[in-house]
XYZ file of C-alpha atoms in Angstrom:
722
model
C -93.299 -75.409 -1.502
C -94.879 -78.572 -2.833
C -94.937 -79.379 -6.512
C -98.213 -80.840 -7.784
C -97.818 -84.537 -8.651
C -94.340 -84.764 -7.155
C -93.424 -87.648 -4.873
C -90.459 -87.928 -2.525
C -87.435 -89.502 -4.172
C -86.547 -93.058 -3.064
C -83.170 -94.638 -3.694
C -83.259 -97.421 -6.312
C -83.303 -100.977 -5.000
C -81.020 -103.535 -6.589
C -83.157 -106.281 -8.069
C -80.756 -108.901 -6.802
C -80.119 -107.382 -3.382
C -80.372 -109.860 -0.505
C -82.528 -107.410 1.453
C -85.369 -107.676 -1.122
C -88.619 -109.252 0.164
C -90.880 -111.119 -2.281
C -94.503 -111.910 -1.468
C -95.930 -115.029 -3.173
C -99.635 -116.008 -3.312
C -100.422 -119.727 -3.774
C -103.854 -120.425 -5.314
C -104.639 -124.179 -5.385
C -107.600 -126.273 -4.182
C -105.309 -129.059 -2.892
C -104.371 -128.177 0.742
C -101.532 -130.660 0.866
C -99.998 -129.248 -2.285
C -100.403 -125.683 -0.999
C -98.454 -126.619 2.120
C -95.738 -128.215 0.044
C -94.888 -125.126 -2.061
C -93.383 -123.018 0.778
C -91.006 -125.838 1.654
C -90.005 -126.520 -1.940
C -89.567 -122.818 -2.764
C -88.184 -121.678 0.589
C -85.587 -118.943 0.215
C -84.460 -115.946 2.230
C -86.713 -112.994 1.651
C -89.772 -114.947 0.438
C -93.117 -114.950 2.232
C -96.148 -117.013 1.253
C -99.925 -116.672 1.488
C -102.261 -119.428 0.286
C -105.874 -119.773 -0.783
C -108.042 -122.389 -2.471
C -110.342 -120.438 -4.818
C -110.463 -117.588 -7.296
C -112.741 -115.547 -5.025
C -110.388 -115.895 -2.056
C -107.423 -115.060 -4.291
C -109.103 -111.821 -5.458
C -109.832 -110.959 -1.828
C -106.135 -111.333 -1.002
C -105.084 -109.341 -4.052
C -107.427 -106.469 -3.207
C -105.793 -106.195 0.195
C -102.193 -106.882 -0.694
C -99.730 -106.563 -3.568
C -97.810 -109.696 -4.498
C -94.705 -110.225 -6.576
C -95.782 -113.675 -7.823
C -98.983 -115.739 -8.014
C -98.700 -119.593 -8.293
C -102.063 -120.377 -9.876
C -103.748 -123.747 -10.390
C -105.519 -123.984 -13.719
C -108.685 -125.624 -12.402
C -110.293 -124.353 -9.207
C -113.706 -124.970 -7.636
C -115.249 -121.633 -8.619
C -113.510 -120.946 -11.972
C -110.407 -121.612 -14.017
C -107.178 -119.747 -13.473
C -107.936 -117.825 -16.669
C -110.570 -115.872 -14.731
C -107.943 -114.602 -12.316
C -105.651 -113.707 -15.231
C -108.477 -111.657 -16.743
C -109.061 -109.956 -13.382
C -105.383 -109.012 -13.114
C -105.389 -107.520 -16.622
C -108.651 -105.660 -16.015
C -107.323 -104.128 -12.814
C -103.925 -103.323 -14.343
C -102.033 -105.408 -11.840
C -98.390 -106.202 -12.390
C -98.023 -109.476 -10.407
C -96.130 -112.243 -12.221
C -98.210 -115.424 -12.690
C -97.090 -119.072 -13.087
C -99.857 -121.528 -14.039
C -99.441 -124.923 -12.344
C -101.856 -127.433 -13.822
C -102.425 -131.089 -14.594
C -103.964 -130.252 -17.984
C -102.244 -132.175 -20.753
C -103.659 -130.167 -23.634
C -101.247 -127.657 -25.115
C -104.157 -125.328 -25.768
C -104.548 -124.734 -22.035
C -100.919 -123.619 -21.727
C -101.152 -121.406 -24.839
C -104.401 -119.833 -23.616
C -102.886 -119.069 -20.203
C -99.781 -117.512 -21.707
C -101.876 -115.389 -24.064
C -103.954 -114.158 -21.104
C -100.814 -112.848 -19.371
C -99.252 -115.762 -17.533
C -95.473 -115.633 -17.321
C -94.892 -119.399 -17.307
C -96.709 -122.763 -17.323
C -95.654 -125.769 -15.194
C -97.430 -129.127 -15.653
C -98.357 -131.363 -12.721
C -96.806 -133.430 -11.465
C -93.919 -131.009 -11.553
C -90.224 -131.494 -11.087
C -88.949 -129.462 -8.130
C -85.988 -128.081 -10.074
C -88.248 -127.037 -12.931
C -90.619 -125.223 -10.546
C -87.729 -123.548 -8.745
C -86.233 -122.299 -12.030
C -89.609 -120.930 -13.138
C -90.158 -119.126 -9.816
C -86.609 -117.721 -9.712
C -86.951 -116.487 -13.288
C -90.359 -114.899 -12.666
C -89.223 -113.153 -9.463
C -86.051 -111.886 -11.158
C -88.085 -110.541 -14.053
C -90.577 -108.952 -11.631
C -87.751 -107.303 -9.714
C -86.269 -105.864 -12.894
C -89.629 -104.509 -14.005
C -90.241 -102.990 -10.589
C -86.811 -101.318 -10.630
C -87.478 -100.037 -14.138
C -90.821 -98.583 -13.064
C -89.218 -96.921 -10.043
C -86.469 -95.489 -12.239
C -89.064 -94.182 -14.674
C -91.045 -92.586 -11.871
C -87.936 -90.917 -10.473
C -87.030 -89.637 -13.923
C -90.503 -88.198 -14.415
C -90.389 -86.614 -10.948
C -86.986 -85.131 -11.714
C -88.258 -83.778 -15.019
C -91.284 -82.250 -13.246
C -89.024 -80.663 -10.652
C -86.649 -79.287 -13.279
C -89.540 -77.953 -15.358
C -91.076 -76.355 -12.265
C -87.813 -74.683 -11.256
C -87.153 -73.350 -14.747
C -90.726 -72.217 -15.385
C -91.013 -70.560 -11.943
C -87.532 -69.010 -11.852
C -87.273 -65.262 -11.139
C -84.476 -65.222 -13.729
C -84.949 -65.228 -17.487
C -83.879 -68.703 -18.684
C -83.619 -69.548 -22.365
C -81.868 -71.666 -24.968
C -80.690 -70.607 -28.404
C -80.083 -72.789 -31.422
C -76.858 -72.717 -33.405
C -78.110 -69.662 -35.316
C -78.714 -67.682 -32.126
C -82.507 -68.019 -32.268
C -84.749 -68.803 -29.323
C -85.564 -72.500 -28.997
C -86.927 -72.145 -25.455
C -87.700 -69.259 -23.110
C -89.361 -69.419 -19.703
C -92.455 -67.402 -18.671
C -90.330 -64.815 -16.817
C -89.943 -62.960 -20.131
C -93.519 -61.706 -19.829
C -93.057 -60.087 -16.422
C -89.544 -58.823 -17.143
C -89.855 -57.543 -20.701
C -93.559 -57.710 -21.546
C -93.284 -60.212 -24.429
C -95.362 -63.328 -24.969
C -92.819 -66.101 -25.095
C -94.501 -67.901 -27.989
C -93.946 -64.775 -30.098
C -90.204 -64.973 -29.489
C -89.639 -68.568 -30.552
C -87.298 -68.894 -33.549
C -86.530 -65.162 -33.387
C -82.892 -64.028 -32.964
C -81.815 -63.222 -29.409
C -80.332 -59.949 -30.651
C -83.833 -58.589 -31.323
C -84.123 -58.211 -27.534
C -80.746 -56.505 -27.117
C -80.412 -52.717 -27.077
C -78.541 -51.449 -30.192
C -75.513 -50.262 -28.198
C -74.940 -53.786 -26.835
C -75.636 -55.836 -29.970
C -72.057 -55.888 -31.298
C -70.689 -57.005 -27.941
C -73.125 -59.906 -27.524
C -72.676 -60.976 -31.154
C -68.933 -61.229 -30.572
C -69.495 -63.442 -27.522
C -72.001 -65.660 -29.306
C -69.663 -66.105 -32.262
C -66.665 -67.163 -30.183
C -65.895 -70.899 -30.409
C -66.042 -72.762 -27.116
C -62.701 -74.319 -26.224
C -64.030 -76.417 -23.358
C -67.386 -78.189 -22.856
C -69.555 -76.186 -20.463
C -67.265 -73.131 -20.646
C -69.364 -70.099 -19.773
C -69.213 -66.335 -20.166
C -70.815 -63.529 -18.182
C -71.719 -60.096 -19.437
C -73.893 -57.161 -18.422
C -76.201 -55.806 -21.119
C -79.562 -54.148 -21.616
C -82.625 -55.906 -22.999
C -85.486 -54.118 -24.753
C -88.900 -53.960 -23.149
C -92.072 -54.337 -25.192
C -93.294 -50.742 -25.006
C -96.797 -51.800 -26.028
C -97.060 -54.037 -22.954
C -95.339 -51.963 -20.267
C -95.014 -48.306 -19.291
C -91.718 -48.787 -17.534
C -88.218 -47.940 -18.793
C -87.291 -48.855 -22.362
C -84.747 -51.412 -21.184
C -83.766 -53.720 -18.354
C -80.147 -54.194 -17.302
C -79.329 -57.863 -16.822
C -76.348 -59.972 -15.872
C -76.245 -62.706 -18.512
C -74.470 -66.027 -18.017
C -74.183 -68.057 -21.204
C -73.131 -71.704 -21.420
C -72.505 -73.113 -24.913
C -74.239 -76.420 -25.682
C -72.029 -78.816 -27.627
C -73.153 -80.818 -30.622
C -73.443 -84.576 -30.259
C -70.382 -86.736 -30.811
C -66.983 -85.304 -31.614
C -68.341 -82.268 -33.453
C -66.622 -79.242 -31.759
C -69.173 -76.762 -33.010
C -71.703 -75.250 -30.655
C -75.207 -76.672 -30.966
C -76.641 -73.650 -29.200
C -76.525 -71.709 -25.956
C -78.103 -72.052 -22.531
C -78.586 -68.611 -20.981
C -79.648 -67.204 -17.604
C -80.324 -63.458 -17.409
C -80.812 -61.874 -13.973
C -82.411 -58.445 -13.594
C -79.841 -56.139 -11.944
C -81.585 -52.866 -12.760
C -82.108 -51.931 -9.108
C -78.506 -52.701 -8.242
C -77.267 -50.640 -11.192
C -79.498 -47.744 -10.163
C -78.113 -47.917 -6.626
C -74.550 -47.972 -7.984
C -75.297 -45.002 -10.229
C -76.687 -43.056 -7.280
C -73.642 -43.874 -5.155
C -71.310 -43.025 -8.044
C -73.144 -39.746 -8.611
C -72.821 -38.904 -4.904
C -69.076 -39.510 -5.079
C -68.575 -36.733 -7.623
C -71.510 -34.380 -7.188
C -72.906 -32.077 -4.546
C -76.151 -33.431 -3.109
C -77.912 -30.104 -2.777
C -77.238 -28.531 -6.193
C -76.189 -31.668 -8.152
C -73.166 -29.718 -9.381
C -69.716 -31.324 -9.568
C -68.083 -31.485 -6.140
C -64.533 -30.750 -5.077
C -63.229 -34.132 -6.270
C -64.667 -33.847 -9.768
C -63.663 -30.190 -10.071
C -60.067 -31.049 -9.169
C -60.022 -33.847 -11.768
C -61.302 -31.536 -14.495
C -58.933 -28.744 -13.512
C -55.911 -31.054 -13.604
C -56.972 -32.295 -17.045
C -57.428 -28.724 -18.279
C -53.970 -27.763 -16.983
C -52.380 -30.702 -18.814
C -54.136 -29.741 -22.047
C -53.168 -26.083 -21.659
C -49.522 -27.037 -21.104
C -49.465 -29.104 -24.313
C -50.803 -26.283 -26.450
C -49.215 -23.419 -24.471
C -52.670 -22.106 -23.654
C -54.272 -20.357 -20.694
C -57.163 -20.983 -18.340
C -58.830 -19.299 -15.396
C -60.165 -20.488 -12.052
C -62.821 -18.525 -10.176
C -63.643 -18.848 -6.501
C -67.195 -17.621 -5.866
C -68.460 -17.006 -2.324
C -71.982 -15.846 -1.457
C -71.932 -12.647 0.584
C -73.724 -12.674 3.963
C -74.972 -16.201 3.419
C -74.779 -16.976 7.140
C -77.316 -14.216 7.707
C -79.846 -16.078 5.559
C -79.344 -19.314 7.479
C -79.506 -17.608 10.859
C -82.538 -15.489 9.960
C -84.681 -17.781 7.826
C -83.286 -21.234 8.598
C -81.299 -23.795 6.679
C -84.190 -24.693 4.366
C -84.233 -21.153 2.974
C -80.451 -21.177 2.795
C -80.579 -24.366 0.723
C -83.193 -22.852 -1.593
C -80.936 -19.825 -2.079
C -77.959 -22.041 -2.888
C -79.953 -23.904 -5.544
C -81.200 -20.661 -7.102
C -77.722 -19.135 -7.228
C -76.289 -22.358 -8.695
C -78.875 -22.188 -11.485
C -78.048 -18.572 -12.302
C -74.304 -19.189 -12.257
C -74.727 -22.128 -14.627
C -76.673 -19.951 -17.063
C -73.775 -17.489 -17.375
C -71.130 -20.030 -18.348
C -70.030 -21.237 -21.749
C -70.275 -24.772 -22.994
C -67.222 -26.620 -21.701
C -66.891 -24.511 -18.537
C -67.311 -26.242 -15.172
C -69.240 -24.913 -12.185
C -68.710 -26.810 -8.925
C -69.847 -26.452 -5.347
C -67.068 -27.016 -2.845
C -69.400 -26.889 0.147
C -71.209 -24.327 2.249
C -71.572 -21.116 0.251
C -68.482 -21.658 -1.910
C -68.471 -22.343 -5.643
C -65.629 -22.684 -8.115
C -65.582 -22.124 -11.861
C -63.150 -23.534 -14.429
C -62.749 -21.584 -17.679
C -60.544 -23.918 -19.752
C -60.221 -21.808 -22.906
C -59.344 -18.131 -22.532
C -57.039 -15.988 -24.588
C -56.639 -12.986 -22.287
C -57.564 -12.042 -18.700
C -60.354 -9.920 -20.203
C -62.149 -13.145 -21.212
C -62.368 -14.095 -17.529
C -63.526 -10.549 -16.687
C -66.439 -10.922 -19.103
C -67.629 -14.113 -17.383
C -67.168 -12.575 -13.911
C -69.231 -9.532 -14.935
C -71.990 -11.805 -16.231
C -72.044 -13.613 -12.892
C -72.523 -10.355 -10.989
C -75.213 -9.220 -13.447
C -77.052 -12.557 -13.221
C -77.456 -12.071 -9.485
C -78.620 -8.462 -9.719
C -82.277 -9.519 -9.979
C -83.887 -10.567 -6.688
C -84.351 -14.237 -5.868
C -87.781 -15.349 -4.701
C -87.722 -17.364 -1.487
C -90.680 -18.544 0.571
C -90.004 -15.684 2.988
C -90.004 -13.142 0.149
C -87.453 -11.561 -2.167
C -83.769 -11.772 -1.412
C -81.025 -9.909 -3.235
C -77.880 -11.992 -3.241
C -74.393 -10.849 -4.097
C -71.168 -12.764 -4.494
C -67.467 -12.129 -4.171
C -65.385 -13.581 -6.993
C -61.661 -14.268 -6.953
C -59.812 -15.157 -10.160
C -56.482 -16.886 -10.740
C -54.867 -17.486 -14.126
C -52.765 -20.311 -15.482
C -49.813 -20.188 -15.904
C -49.334 -16.745 -14.312
C -50.681 -17.557 -10.835
C -49.790 -21.216 -10.493
C -49.125 -24.467 -12.298
C -51.123 -26.882 -10.137
C -54.785 -27.299 -9.322
C -54.100 -26.651 -5.640
C -52.210 -23.403 -6.294
C -54.780 -22.025 -8.720
C -57.689 -22.824 -6.410
C -55.927 -21.423 -3.356
C -54.929 -18.225 -5.139
C -58.461 -17.711 -6.455
C -59.627 -18.176 -2.853
C -57.157 -15.539 -1.645
C -58.350 -13.132 -4.335
C -61.953 -13.750 -3.247
C -61.092 -12.851 0.358
C -59.508 -9.658 -0.900
C -62.869 -8.829 -2.496
C -64.626 -9.592 0.806
C -62.379 -7.190 2.675
C -62.868 -4.540 0.007
C -66.651 -4.448 0.207
C -67.981 -7.604 -1.519
C -70.126 -7.900 -4.688
C -67.165 -7.632 -7.058
C -64.421 -9.670 -8.677
C -60.670 -9.436 -8.417
C -57.626 -11.169 -9.855
C -55.060 -12.745 -7.572
C -52.405 -10.263 -6.419
C -49.514 -11.697 -4.352
C -48.520 -8.200 -3.175
C -51.761 -7.855 -1.245
C -51.727 -11.386 0.133
C -52.777 -10.680 3.692
C -54.302 -14.125 3.739
C -50.811 -15.596 3.801
C -49.851 -13.430 6.753
C -52.920 -14.610 8.627
C -52.018 -18.170 7.785
C -48.509 -17.742 9.190
C -49.962 -16.291 12.395
C -52.379 -19.194 12.679
C -49.557 -21.695 12.178
C -47.465 -20.129 14.950
C -50.396 -20.078 17.351
C -51.243 -23.695 16.517
C -47.702 -24.848 17.312
C -48.084 -23.442 20.833
C -51.716 -24.459 21.435
C -50.993 -27.823 23.096
C -48.361 -26.357 25.399
C -50.730 -23.563 26.409
C -53.584 -26.036 27.082
C -55.826 -24.224 24.618
C -57.458 -27.405 23.301
C -60.676 -28.718 24.802
C -63.018 -31.567 23.988
C -66.740 -31.035 23.621
C -69.111 -33.980 23.434
C -72.280 -34.363 21.405
C -74.697 -37.100 22.511
C -75.857 -39.878 20.237
C -79.357 -40.854 21.303
C -81.652 -43.810 20.681
C -85.201 -42.691 19.993
C -86.587 -46.138 20.716
C -84.842 -46.387 24.096
C -84.998 -42.632 24.819
C -81.516 -42.638 26.245
C -78.002 -41.514 25.404
C -76.115 -44.470 23.907
C -72.915 -42.712 22.886
C -70.968 -39.469 22.633
C -68.844 -38.059 19.855
C -65.709 -36.261 21.026
C -65.273 -32.989 19.090
C -62.125 -30.909 19.313
C -62.281 -27.161 20.058
C -59.398 -24.688 20.041
C -59.880 -21.822 22.465
C -57.818 -19.351 20.446
C -56.780 -16.326 22.501
C -57.819 -13.915 19.734
C -60.187 -15.720 17.375
C -62.219 -17.434 20.110
C -63.510 -21.019 19.936
C -62.545 -22.683 16.649
C -63.895 -25.968 15.339
C -61.686 -28.507 13.551
C -62.481 -27.070 10.115
C -60.616 -23.922 11.113
C -57.277 -25.534 11.891
C -57.087 -29.327 11.286
C -55.916 -28.965 7.684
C -53.196 -26.575 8.862
C -52.212 -29.040 11.593
C -51.898 -31.831 9.021
C -49.733 -29.679 6.766
C -47.507 -28.709 9.718
C -47.155 -32.297 10.927
C -48.856 -31.507 14.238
C -51.859 -33.751 13.718
C -50.204 -36.756 15.366
C -49.687 -34.941 18.667
C -53.200 -33.515 18.549
C -54.772 -36.908 17.813
C -52.871 -38.502 20.687
C -54.114 -35.764 23.023
C -57.711 -36.200 21.821
C -57.594 -39.975 22.307
C -56.113 -39.662 25.800
C -58.680 -37.055 26.882
C -61.604 -39.012 25.437
C -60.529 -42.258 27.167
C -59.892 -40.455 30.463
C -63.298 -38.783 30.344
C -65.078 -42.032 29.450
C -63.285 -43.759 32.341
C -64.474 -40.982 34.681
C -68.084 -41.351 33.537
C -67.823 -45.117 34.008
C -66.839 -44.618 37.663
C -69.968 -42.464 38.014
C -72.132 -45.381 36.892
C -72.468 -44.574 33.173
C -70.781 -47.731 31.932
C -72.909 -48.364 28.837
C -71.670 -45.425 26.760
C -69.738 -45.592 23.514
C -67.169 -42.880 22.777
C -66.619 -41.879 19.119
C -63.328 -40.257 18.150
C -62.482 -38.890 14.682
C -59.224 -39.984 13.087
C -57.307 -38.185 10.357
C -55.602 -39.878 7.408
C -52.287 -39.224 9.172
C -53.302 -41.525 12.007
C -53.556 -44.431 9.573
C -50.625 -43.503 7.335
C -47.918 -42.485 9.817
C -48.782 -44.035 13.165
C -49.178 -47.473 14.663
C -52.801 -46.618 15.338
C -53.745 -50.096 16.596
C -51.247 -50.179 19.450
C -51.836 -46.478 20.215
C -55.544 -47.087 20.716
C -55.309 -50.385 22.599
C -52.591 -49.074 24.942
C -54.609 -45.947 25.676
C -57.682 -48.059 26.482
C -55.609 -50.262 28.810
C -54.128 -47.246 30.614
C -57.590 -45.944 31.427
C -59.200 -49.368 31.989
C -61.807 -48.736 29.278
C -63.292 -51.765 27.426
C -62.432 -51.759 23.732
C -66.106 -52.320 22.888
C -66.889 -48.823 24.206
C -64.499 -47.067 21.806
C -65.465 -46.217 18.232
C -63.071 -44.622 15.739
C -64.490 -42.653 12.814
C -62.796 -42.681 9.411
C -63.785 -41.036 6.131
C -64.531 -42.675 2.793
C -61.542 -40.968 1.189
C -59.249 -42.672 3.697
C -60.486 -46.051 2.442
C -59.488 -45.100 -1.099
C -55.920 -44.111 -0.185
C -53.758 -47.186 0.339
C -56.916 -49.193 0.842
C -55.010 -52.418 1.531
C -53.027 -50.862 4.372
C -56.027 -49.108 5.863
C -58.122 -52.278 5.603
C -55.470 -54.240 7.493
C -55.468 -51.701 10.331
C -59.266 -51.623 10.417
C -59.308 -55.414 10.696
C -56.748 -55.276 13.510
C -58.811 -52.690 15.386
C -61.956 -54.756 14.972
C -60.111 -57.858 16.141
C -59.096 -55.911 19.263
C -62.767 -55.157 19.900
C -62.744 -51.508 18.795
C -65.656 -50.340 16.631
C -64.950 -48.457 13.383
C -67.451 -46.086 11.734
C -67.490 -44.535 8.264
C -68.173 -40.830 8.767
C -70.328 -38.832 6.297
C -71.265 -42.044 4.474
C -72.561 -41.491 0.938
C -70.878 -38.145 0.247
C -67.633 -39.427 -1.198
C -66.350 -42.668 -2.605
C -68.852 -45.040 -0.994
C -69.112 -48.354 -2.807
C -70.409 -51.775 -1.795
C -67.051 -53.355 -2.595
C -65.365 -51.281 0.135
C -67.884 -52.416 2.746
C -66.894 -55.993 1.962
C -63.214 -55.096 2.183
C -63.380 -52.986 5.346
C -64.969 -54.714 8.377
C -66.496 -51.536 9.773
C -69.250 -51.594 12.395
C -71.159 -48.338 11.818
C -72.312 -46.073 8.975
C -72.902 -42.393 9.781
C -75.435 -40.766 7.453
C -74.160 -37.339 6.436
C -76.034 -34.238 7.561
C -76.559 -33.192 3.916
C -78.982 -36.096 3.455
C -80.763 -35.257 6.707
C -81.045 -31.589 5.751
C -82.556 -32.459 2.362
C -84.936 -35.182 3.550
C -87.725 -33.722 1.425
C -85.585 -33.819 -1.715
C -86.646 -36.258 -4.438
C -83.475 -38.378 -4.239
C -82.777 -38.310 -0.493
C -85.327 -40.762 0.882
C -84.311 -43.525 -1.566
C -80.657 -42.896 -0.723
C -81.254 -43.126 3.043
C -83.408 -46.212 2.518
C -80.587 -47.695 0.426
C -78.034 -46.897 3.145
C -80.188 -48.441 5.882
C -80.741 -51.483 3.668
C -77.000 -51.783 3.070
C -76.396 -51.501 6.824
C -78.905 -54.240 7.569
C -77.390 -56.440 4.870
C -73.899 -56.025 6.344
C -75.182 -56.100 9.983
C -73.927 -52.562 10.665
C -75.145 -49.872 13.050
C -76.444 -46.563 11.655
C -76.119 -43.066 13.131
C -77.735 -40.029 11.485
C -75.852 -36.748 11.919
C -77.114 -33.172 11.792
C -80.682 -33.767 13.029
C -82.085 -30.304 13.725
C -85.850 -30.718 13.562
C -88.476 -33.047 15.022
C -89.717 -33.813 11.495
C -86.261 -35.007 10.503
C -86.033 -37.296 13.533
C -89.463 -38.787 12.836
C -88.703 -39.286 9.139
C -85.361 -40.950 9.888
C -86.994 -43.283 12.388
C -89.572 -44.229 9.751
C -86.702 -44.978 7.333
C -85.126 -47.408 9.795
C -82.611 -45.168 11.603
C -82.917 -45.094 15.402
C -79.643 -43.572 16.630
C -79.174 -39.856 15.882
C -77.213 -36.783 16.886
C -77.661 -33.113 16.148
C -78.754 -29.739 17.447
C -82.328 -30.996 17.833
C -81.131 -33.020 20.811
C -78.062 -31.123 22.000
C -75.163 -29.058 20.755
C -71.646 -30.257 21.545
C -70.841 -29.231 25.122
C -68.024 -29.519 27.681
C -67.853 -32.579 29.915
C -69.359 -30.772 32.917
C -72.562 -30.007 31.000
C -72.703 -33.513 29.524
C -72.614 -34.957 33.051
C -76.019 -33.425 33.793
C -77.409 -34.979 30.564
C -76.156 -38.393 31.603
C -77.771 -38.011 35.012
C -81.036 -36.838 33.450
C -81.221 -38.124 29.802
C -84.664 -36.574 29.270
C -82.917 -33.207 28.988
C -81.784 -34.063 25.448
C -85.230 -35.220 24.277
C -87.387 -32.201 23.330
C -90.940 -32.276 24.647
C -93.625 -32.119 21.923
């Protein structure tokens, strides 16, 4: 971008430098004398032109700039004074030495008054002429250098003024009393104020009341070192009469104290730069909200509920009080999803969440754990009957039908209740026992509530049976891998497959990981299972490679155990070597919560995997602890957008979140995969938002390797025809 009036900077030239070239014009009507001057004044770096009249001299001067003119006083067409007048009139800066045979002092005085630099009388002494010329050229060089310096200074000032006036940041200076002494035009666009109206007004008039004390403290602090700066985030008021936007703008302010002249240690004022970080703060707030809240209902999630429950337990222990935990499960919710679709199921969840919230007291917490499960914390109860009252209100609140787009629906819930300290002393125990009590209600007919009763704890017996069966599952070859394709809409081909574990239980049928992985982790079996999954996935990928499908990427889910207890890097690389699979075709998926636990250790292993060529993806990105700082710390390669965002694409907050995630991915040069795509509209919307690679039931359900082989041979099978 060019700056009007600006000229390229040139380095200053030393007036006495040997490389300097001086041009000298000799104006004299005596040809012999003209030829003598160059010999008398010869010096390195001097060039001479000569002429015999004023008219010829002007012609030379109009075509060429000279450093010095040696001018005879009397010439055929005029006196040398005429040329002096011409030089003044045309604002020329050539030095002039009059060389004349005039004896009258008036001639010399007149020439000097008209602008001549020196006067040498004929016949001249060579030394005198040489001294006059040397002095004039030295003076001319100094003046030229001074003019160049002045021009560079003005250009620098123009550049600085342009940068400050055009800056996207708010730049200002304050005097020693904290009042504006300068503010750039950005204040109009950012806050709506005319900058002239702010001059001499205190800076604090722009600061929101909650931040005034903090900024006053910073402004009042003495500066121990010249140029010592401070940085602070604060909110500045907007002029509500000039803008219809938010009342304030969040800025990151950097302040640099300006010192008084001399040895005075007091601050003479402050130089400040305020950058608008409102969008970044909004993005951080959204990500923070997602970490602790359910995306569908905006209720606290499992993490926040656990935090509040642990706090309530600690408070109850100090005052020897009691509290209750409720586990609320919607009856026959799967029927709604299967009959009317997930959109209606989501609408039902939101409606039930609203009714449950209306029944609770101030200070109670309602959370959604996921699916059709809610939990309630009642932190202040005196007797079990207090919890009964709330449970009865919940059942009554759902007695009225709920209006869905498909018509009325009458929902019921099963409620399990556990009490502190009777039924447990930890958050885990109280939640688990409330869950057990809820299942007892389910088995007894639903639409009721029940307190935890250890004597009827059939859930524990089922758990023991499941544990025993799980211990024998590997030996009985009951595990199987299914694969779900990851497709590129732009390329219309399968670019990867996610390996998904299935347990073919002899009694319960095919179970997904959610039905047994947590049990496997608690039993210490997860390491063996993960090793089996990795071996099977590598072997299958190697088989497909021999069949000509050598461009696929295999995604394998890892548990926290794999990072905490195993040498995961060597396990993966050795497995890849055994099956002759390139590391670039293996992707390991980790969760956000894994990054939070021993983040330094996990980050080191992620870096080692990436150095070995293995890709690492963050699964269900945006539903947990996602933060920009962790993306800088963990060199992952892929972000997987959680199915909850895909399912709620029409929600008011979802599109901005997905756009933010795709923007983050582009900024960090990461791949993006969207999970849980079930409809053509979702695929089209995601593609519009910048996501090309997707997986979900819309393309294909997870299937055994034999069925996947036909997809690889004919990829069009996974692309529905519109």
